[in-house]
PDB file of C-alpha atoms in Angstrom:
ATOM      1  CA  UNK A 284      71.448  85.123  66.531  1.00  0.00           C
ATOM      2  CA  UNK A 285      70.250  83.237  69.573  1.00  0.00           C
ATOM      3  CA  UNK A 286      70.474  79.788  71.111  1.00  0.00           C
ATOM      4  CA  UNK A 287      68.227  77.705  73.286  1.00  0.00           C
ATOM      5  CA  UNK A 288      68.206  78.165  77.032  1.00  0.00           C
ATOM      6  CA  UNK A 289      71.319  76.993  78.956  1.00  0.00           C
ATOM      7  CA  UNK A 290      73.283  76.578  75.732  1.00  0.00           C
ATOM      8  CA  UNK A 291      76.439  78.536  74.892  1.00  0.00           C
ATOM      9  CA  UNK A 292      76.854  80.624  71.757  1.00  0.00           C
ATOM     10  CA  UNK A 293      80.154  79.937  70.014  1.00  0.00           C
ATOM     11  CA  UNK A 294      81.568  82.103  67.206  1.00  0.00           C
ATOM     12  CA  UNK A 295      84.709  80.535  65.772  1.00  0.00           C
ATOM     13  CA  UNK A 296      87.136  81.712  63.120  1.00  0.00           C
ATOM     14  CA  UNK A 297      90.582  80.719  61.916  1.00  0.00           C
ATOM     15  CA  UNK A 298      91.675  84.397  62.078  1.00  0.00           C
ATOM     16  CA  UNK A 299      89.520  86.657  64.212  1.00  0.00           C
ATOM     17  CA  UNK A 300      85.921  87.451  65.129  1.00  0.00           C
ATOM     18  CA  UNK A 301      84.766  91.013  64.511  1.00  0.00           C
ATOM     19  CA  UNK A 302      81.487  92.626  65.566  1.00  0.00           C
ATOM     20  CA  UNK A 303      80.633  95.957  63.934  1.00  0.00           C
ATOM     21  CA  UNK A 304      77.992  98.538  64.826  1.00  0.00           C
ATOM     22  CA  UNK A 305      76.868 101.106  62.231  1.00  0.00           C
ATOM     23  CA  UNK A 306      74.508 104.066  62.252  1.00  0.00           C
ATOM     24  CA  UNK A 307      71.585 104.624  59.903  1.00  0.00           C
ATOM     25  CA  UNK A 308      73.981 106.030  57.275  1.00  0.00           C
ATOM     26  CA  UNK A 309      76.131 102.912  57.328  1.00  0.00           C
ATOM     27  CA  UNK A 310      79.038 104.574  59.107  1.00  0.00           C
ATOM     28  CA  UNK A 311      81.027 102.447  61.559  1.00  0.00           C
ATOM     29  CA  UNK A 312      80.371 103.618  65.124  1.00  0.00           C
ATOM     30  CA  UNK A 313      81.774 100.721  67.147  1.00  0.00           C
ATOM     31  CA  UNK A 314      83.880  97.630  66.640  1.00  0.00           C
ATOM     32  CA  UNK A 315      84.934  94.690  68.775  1.00  0.00           C
ATOM     33  CA  UNK A 316      87.632  92.373  67.427  1.00  0.00           C
ATOM     34  CA  UNK A 317      88.724  89.132  69.096  1.00  0.00           C
ATOM     35  CA  UNK A 318      92.011  88.019  67.597  1.00  0.00           C
ATOM     36  CA  UNK A 319      94.723  85.512  68.367  1.00  0.00           C
ATOM     37  CA  UNK A 320      96.961  88.138  70.022  1.00  0.00           C
ATOM     38  CA  UNK A 321      94.563  90.722  71.444  1.00  0.00           C
ATOM     39  CA  UNK A 322      90.999  91.833  72.007  1.00  0.00           C
ATOM     40  CA  UNK A 323      90.444  95.304  70.585  1.00  0.00           C
ATOM     41  CA  UNK A 324      87.503  97.664  71.008  1.00  0.00           C
ATOM     42  CA  UNK A 325      87.061 100.821  68.934  1.00  0.00           C
ATOM     43  CA  UNK A 326      84.318 103.119  70.184  1.00  0.00           C
ATOM     44  CA  UNK A 327      83.722 106.514  71.748  1.00  0.00           C
ATOM     45  CA  UNK A 328      83.381 105.022  75.242  1.00  0.00           C
ATOM     46  CA  UNK A 329      84.152 101.560  76.605  1.00  0.00           C
ATOM     47  CA  UNK A 330      82.433 100.389  79.819  1.00  0.00           C
ATOM     48  CA  UNK A 331      82.584  97.338  82.062  1.00  0.00           C
ATOM     49  CA  UNK A 332      79.644  97.112  84.478  1.00  0.00           C
ATOM     50  CA  UNK A 333      78.829  94.963  87.500  1.00  0.00           C
ATOM     51  CA  UNK A 334      76.778  91.807  87.128  1.00  0.00           C
ATOM     52  CA  UNK A 335      73.562  93.673  87.920  1.00  0.00           C
ATOM     53  CA  UNK A 336      74.331  96.158  85.135  1.00  0.00           C
ATOM     54  CA  UNK A 337      74.299  99.181  87.452  1.00  0.00           C
ATOM     55  CA  UNK A 338      77.714 100.133  88.798  1.00  0.00           C
ATOM     56  CA  UNK A 339      80.420 101.019  86.266  1.00  0.00           C
ATOM     57  CA  UNK A 340      83.561  99.082  87.187  1.00  0.00           C
ATOM     58  CA  UNK A 341      85.730 100.413  84.349  1.00  0.00           C
ATOM     59  CA  UNK A 342      85.247 103.044  81.672  1.00  0.00           C
ATOM     60  CA  UNK A 343      87.557 104.596  79.110  1.00  0.00           C
ATOM     61  CA  UNK A 344      87.229 107.378  76.558  1.00  0.00           C
ATOM     62  CA  UNK A 345      89.518 109.941  74.948  1.00  0.00           C
ATOM     63  CA  UNK A 346      89.520 112.203  78.033  1.00  0.00           C
ATOM     64  CA  UNK A 347      89.943 109.841  80.988  1.00  0.00           C
ATOM     65  CA  UNK A 348      89.908 106.304  82.345  1.00  0.00           C
ATOM     66  CA  UNK A 349      87.734 105.649  85.397  1.00  0.00           C
ATOM     67  CA  UNK A 350      87.991 102.615  87.684  1.00  0.00           C
ATOM     68  CA  UNK A 351      84.861 102.347  89.811  1.00  0.00           C
ATOM     69  CA  UNK A 352      85.687  99.197  91.783  1.00  0.00           C
ATOM     70  CA  UNK A 353      85.931  99.441  95.546  1.00  0.00           C
ATOM     71  CA  UNK A 354      89.594  98.429  95.408  1.00  0.00           C
ATOM     72  CA  UNK A 355      92.272  98.506  92.712  1.00  0.00           C
ATOM     73  CA  UNK A 356      94.891  95.835  93.363  1.00  0.00           C
ATOM     74  CA  UNK A 357      98.163  95.682  91.429  1.00  0.00           C
ATOM     75  CA  UNK A 358      99.912  92.353  92.039  1.00  0.00           C
ATOM     76  CA  UNK A 359     103.006  92.919  89.898  1.00  0.00           C
ATOM     77  CA  UNK A 360     106.345  92.949  91.723  1.00  0.00           C
ATOM     78  CA  UNK A 361     107.207  96.384  90.308  1.00  0.00           C
ATOM     79  CA  UNK A 362     103.905  97.892  91.447  1.00  0.00           C
ATOM     80  CA  UNK A 363     102.211 100.686  89.528  1.00  0.00           C
ATOM     81  CA  UNK A 364     104.240 103.103  87.391  1.00  0.00           C
ATOM     82  CA  UNK A 365     102.892 106.590  86.635  1.00  0.00           C
ATOM     83  CA  UNK A 366     104.618 108.657  83.988  1.00  0.00           C
ATOM     84  CA  UNK A 367     103.399 111.990  85.363  1.00  0.00           C
ATOM     85  CA  UNK A 368     101.649 113.247  88.496  1.00  0.00           C
ATOM     86  CA  UNK A 369      99.363 111.293  90.843  1.00  0.00           C
ATOM     87  CA  UNK A 370      96.380 112.987  92.488  1.00  0.00           C
ATOM     88  CA  UNK A 371      94.689 111.348  95.470  1.00  0.00           C
ATOM     89  CA  UNK A 372      93.063 112.498  98.718  1.00  0.00           C
ATOM     90  CA  UNK A 373      94.295 109.489 100.702  1.00  0.00           C
ATOM     91  CA  UNK A 374      97.259 107.092 100.693  1.00  0.00           C
ATOM     92  CA  UNK A 375      97.271 104.141 103.081  1.00  0.00           C
ATOM     93  CA  UNK A 376      98.805 100.704 103.408  1.00  0.00           C
ATOM     94  CA  UNK A 377      96.965  97.419 103.781  1.00  0.00           C
ATOM     95  CA  UNK A 378      96.198  96.248 107.349  1.00  0.00           C
ATOM     96  CA  UNK A 379      99.342  95.121 109.231  1.00  0.00           C
ATOM     97  CA  UNK A 380     101.534  96.426 106.394  1.00  0.00           C
ATOM     98  CA  UNK A 381     103.981  99.354 106.403  1.00  0.00           C
ATOM     99  CA  UNK A 382     103.503 102.326 104.080  1.00  0.00           C
ATOM    100  CA  UNK A 383     106.668 103.263 102.210  1.00  0.00           C
ATOM    101  CA  UNK A 384     107.175 106.280  99.961  1.00  0.00           C
ATOM    102  CA  UNK A 385     110.483 105.998  98.167  1.00  0.00           C
ATOM    103  CA  UNK A 386     112.355 107.579  95.279  1.00  0.00           C
ATOM    104  CA  UNK A 387     115.523 105.476  94.828  1.00  0.00           C
ATOM    105  CA  UNK A 388     117.318 107.747  92.347  1.00  0.00           C
ATOM    106  CA  UNK A 389     115.660 111.186  92.495  1.00  0.00           C
ATOM    107  CA  UNK A 390     113.680 113.350  94.918  1.00  0.00           C
ATOM    108  CA  UNK A 391     110.259 112.718  96.482  1.00  0.00           C
ATOM    109  CA  UNK A 392     107.819 115.640  96.320  1.00  0.00           C
ATOM    110  CA  UNK A 393     104.398 115.915  97.989  1.00  0.00           C
ATOM    111  CA  UNK A 394     102.494 119.147  97.384  1.00  0.00           C
ATOM    112  CA  UNK A 395      99.145 120.507  98.531  1.00  0.00           C
ATOM    113  CA  UNK A 396      97.839 124.093  98.537  1.00  0.00           C
ATOM    114  CA  UNK A 397      96.501 123.708 102.095  1.00  0.00           C
ATOM    115  CA  UNK A 398      99.185 121.523 103.635  1.00  0.00           C
ATOM    116  CA  UNK A 399     100.424 117.937 103.710  1.00  0.00           C
ATOM    117  CA  UNK A 400      99.600 115.804 106.750  1.00  0.00           C
ATOM    118  CA  UNK A 401     101.566 112.658 107.625  1.00  0.00           C
ATOM    119  CA  UNK A 402     100.043 110.732 110.523  1.00  0.00           C
ATOM    120  CA  UNK A 403     101.066 107.540 112.331  1.00  0.00           C
ATOM    121  CA  UNK A 404      98.219 106.959 114.782  1.00  0.00           C
ATOM    122  CA  UNK A 405      99.620 103.891 116.546  1.00  0.00           C
ATOM    123  CA  UNK A 406     103.339 103.836 115.792  1.00  0.00           C
ATOM    124  CA  UNK A 407     106.499 105.739 114.974  1.00  0.00           C
ATOM    125  CA  UNK A 408     107.089 108.162 112.110  1.00  0.00           C
ATOM    126  CA  UNK A 409     110.598 107.985 110.661  1.00  0.00           C
ATOM    127  CA  UNK A 410     112.179 110.108 107.942  1.00  0.00           C
ATOM    128  CA  UNK A 411     115.680 109.152 106.780  1.00  0.00           C
ATOM    129  CA  UNK A 412     117.849 110.341 103.921  1.00  0.00           C
ATOM    130  CA  UNK A 413     121.380 109.836 102.632  1.00  0.00           C
ATOM    131  CA  UNK A 414     122.460 113.489 102.557  1.00  0.00           C
ATOM    132  CA  UNK A 415     120.474 116.424 103.922  1.00  0.00           C
ATOM    133  CA  UNK A 416     116.950 116.726 105.350  1.00  0.00           C
ATOM    134  CA  UNK A 417     115.440 120.220 105.003  1.00  0.00           C
ATOM    135  CA  UNK A 418     112.450 121.514 106.961  1.00  0.00           C
ATOM    136  CA  UNK A 419     111.397 124.869 105.535  1.00  0.00           C
ATOM    137  CA  UNK A 420     108.463 127.170 106.187  1.00  0.00           C
ATOM    138  CA  UNK A 421     108.296 130.238 103.946  1.00  0.00           C
ATOM    139  CA  UNK A 422     105.516 132.130 105.723  1.00  0.00           C
ATOM    140  CA  UNK A 423     105.008 130.350 109.063  1.00  0.00           C
ATOM    141  CA  UNK A 424     106.846 128.457 111.752  1.00  0.00           C
ATOM    142  CA  UNK A 425     108.098 124.927 112.349  1.00  0.00           C
ATOM    143  CA  UNK A 426     106.455 123.727 115.578  1.00  0.00           C
ATOM    144  CA  UNK A 427     107.716 120.651 117.447  1.00  0.00           C
ATOM    145  CA  UNK A 428     105.211 119.518 120.070  1.00  0.00           C
ATOM    146  CA  UNK A 429     106.178 116.437 122.092  1.00  0.00           C
ATOM    147  CA  UNK A 430     106.765 115.289 125.659  1.00  0.00           C
ATOM    148  CA  UNK A 431     110.443 114.749 124.855  1.00  0.00           C
ATOM    149  CA  UNK A 432     112.534 116.330 122.095  1.00  0.00           C
ATOM    150  CA  UNK A 433     116.012 114.866 121.614  1.00  0.00           C
ATOM    151  CA  UNK A 434     118.854 115.987 119.382  1.00  0.00           C
ATOM    152  CA  UNK A 435     121.319 113.124 119.137  1.00  0.00           C
ATOM    153  CA  UNK A 436     125.008 113.082 118.199  1.00  0.00           C
ATOM    154  CA  UNK A 437     125.558 116.818 118.666  1.00  0.00           C
ATOM    155  CA  UNK A 438     129.233 117.823 118.989  1.00  0.00           C
ATOM    156  CA  UNK A 439     130.329 118.957 122.445  1.00  0.00           C
ATOM    157  CA  UNK A 440     132.689 121.839 123.114  1.00  0.00           C
ATOM    158  CA  UNK A 441     134.443 122.788 126.317  1.00  0.00           C
ATOM    159  CA  UNK A 442     134.279 126.379 127.502  1.00  0.00           C
ATOM    160  CA  UNK A 443     137.471 128.432 127.601  1.00  0.00           C
ATOM    161  CA  UNK A 444     137.840 132.011 128.796  1.00  0.00           C
ATOM    162  CA  UNK A 445     140.261 132.629 125.912  1.00  0.00           C
ATOM    163  CA  UNK A 446     137.347 132.609 123.435  1.00  0.00           C
ATOM    164  CA  UNK A 447     138.258 129.254 121.947  1.00  0.00           C
ATOM    165  CA  UNK A 448     136.601 125.857 122.050  1.00  0.00           C
ATOM    166  CA  UNK A 449     138.210 122.470 121.975  1.00  0.00           C
ATOM    167  CA  UNK A 450     136.516 119.232 121.086  1.00  0.00           C
ATOM    168  CA  UNK A 451     135.472 117.013 123.980  1.00  0.00           C
ATOM    169  CA  UNK A 452     137.105 114.010 122.339  1.00  0.00           C
ATOM    170  CA  UNK A 453     140.020 114.279 124.804  1.00  0.00           C
ATOM    171  CA  UNK A 454     139.440 112.266 127.945  1.00  0.00           C
ATOM    172  CA  UNK A 455     138.474 114.421 130.945  1.00  0.00           C
ATOM    173  CA  UNK A 456     140.575 114.461 134.072  1.00  0.00           C
ATOM    174  CA  UNK A 457     139.620 111.835 136.598  1.00  0.00           C
ATOM    175  CA  UNK A 458     139.570 114.467 139.329  1.00  0.00           C
ATOM    176  CA  UNK A 459     137.233 116.830 137.431  1.00  0.00           C
ATOM    177  CA  UNK A 460     133.520 116.572 138.247  1.00  0.00           C
ATOM    178  CA  UNK A 461     131.384 114.950 135.569  1.00  0.00           C
ATOM    179  CA  UNK A 462     129.499 117.452 133.409  1.00  0.00           C
ATOM    180  CA  UNK A 463     125.789 116.613 133.308  1.00  0.00           C
ATOM    181  CA  UNK A 464     124.184 119.898 132.200  1.00  0.00           C
ATOM    182  CA  UNK A 465     124.902 121.504 128.834  1.00  0.00           C
ATOM    183  CA  UNK A 466     123.853 124.609 126.962  1.00  0.00           C
ATOM    184  CA  UNK A 467     122.498 124.305 123.434  1.00  0.00           C
ATOM    185  CA  UNK A 468     124.385 126.693 121.177  1.00  0.00           C
ATOM    186  CA  UNK A 469     123.815 127.759 117.564  1.00  0.00           C
ATOM    187  CA  UNK A 470     126.612 128.821 115.226  1.00  0.00           C
ATOM    188  CA  UNK A 471     126.086 131.721 112.793  1.00  0.00           C
ATOM    189  CA  UNK A 472     125.613 129.170 110.002  1.00  0.00           C
ATOM    190  CA  UNK A 473     122.852 127.426 112.001  1.00  0.00           C
ATOM    191  CA  UNK A 474     124.822 124.384 113.213  1.00  0.00           C
ATOM    192  CA  UNK A 475     123.929 123.290 116.735  1.00  0.00           C
ATOM    193  CA  UNK A 476     126.378 122.092 119.361  1.00  0.00           C
ATOM    194  CA  UNK A 477     126.535 121.555 123.121  1.00  0.00           C
ATOM    195  CA  UNK A 478     128.588 123.604 125.550  1.00  0.00           C
ATOM    196  CA  UNK A 479     129.117 122.870 129.254  1.00  0.00           C
ATOM    197  CA  UNK A 480     126.657 125.020 131.163  1.00  0.00           C
ATOM    198  CA  UNK A 481     128.020 127.760 133.392  1.00  0.00           C
ATOM    199  CA  UNK A 482     126.804 130.711 135.414  1.00  0.00           C
ATOM    200  CA  UNK A 483     126.547 132.658 132.157  1.00  0.00           C
ATOM    201  CA  UNK A 484     126.309 131.660 128.520  1.00  0.00           C
ATOM    202  CA  UNK A 485     129.288 129.649 127.287  1.00  0.00           C
ATOM    203  CA  UNK A 486     128.370 129.815 123.594  1.00  0.00           C
ATOM    204  CA  UNK A 487     130.901 131.466 121.300  1.00  0.00           C
ATOM    205  CA  UNK A 488     130.652 131.962 117.552  1.00  0.00           C
ATOM    206  CA  UNK A 489     134.422 131.715 117.250  1.00  0.00           C
ATOM    207  CA  UNK A 490     134.514 128.126 118.476  1.00  0.00           C
ATOM    208  CA  UNK A 491     136.322 125.506 116.431  1.00  0.00           C
ATOM    209  CA  UNK A 492     133.017 123.681 115.974  1.00  0.00           C
ATOM    210  CA  UNK A 493     131.528 126.738 114.244  1.00  0.00           C
ATOM    211  CA  UNK A 494     134.642 127.615 112.251  1.00  0.00           C
ATOM    212  CA  UNK A 495     135.147 124.103 110.855  1.00  0.00           C
ATOM    213  CA  UNK A 496     131.494 123.178 110.265  1.00  0.00           C
TER     214      UNK A 496
END
């Protein structure tokens, strides 16, 4: 079936248009059906190629689906939903856009046999959670390398020779000198708190901060 040059070929049906391909024994090897509700293709492998016929833009078979375009863009408001795992060597946001990894109702897991690297080359890196944030290394160390390391909102205890600590919530005496240097203390359970620095260590495991943490 062919038409003259610069003329369209129109196949029209009140129900659907079906194109079948058969082998030399008459067995059906491929089928393309254009219906009112859907376009269906039945074959061992389905391919969509570029206009020059070289690059495969999309292919599908029983084992996998391959998208060969330079960029896959999902414009739906809900984004892309994957029922199982996602494997990729690189995740990045569009230019001038923030990258957000979020699991609203469950946990977020990123795994790699040789490490996971999170890099913000020209901005801040922020990790927030509602309950607890765990940093764990089973066979190595956790290394913090920065010009300034700050631990905010740590509780402050006041040193007492009677082996007890009291919270610094009480207002200090106006005549007492202002404390500007503190010692960083760790309770047996790992909780950190500040203690006014002295000639010797002022940390005590029996402090109220440790006992009630």
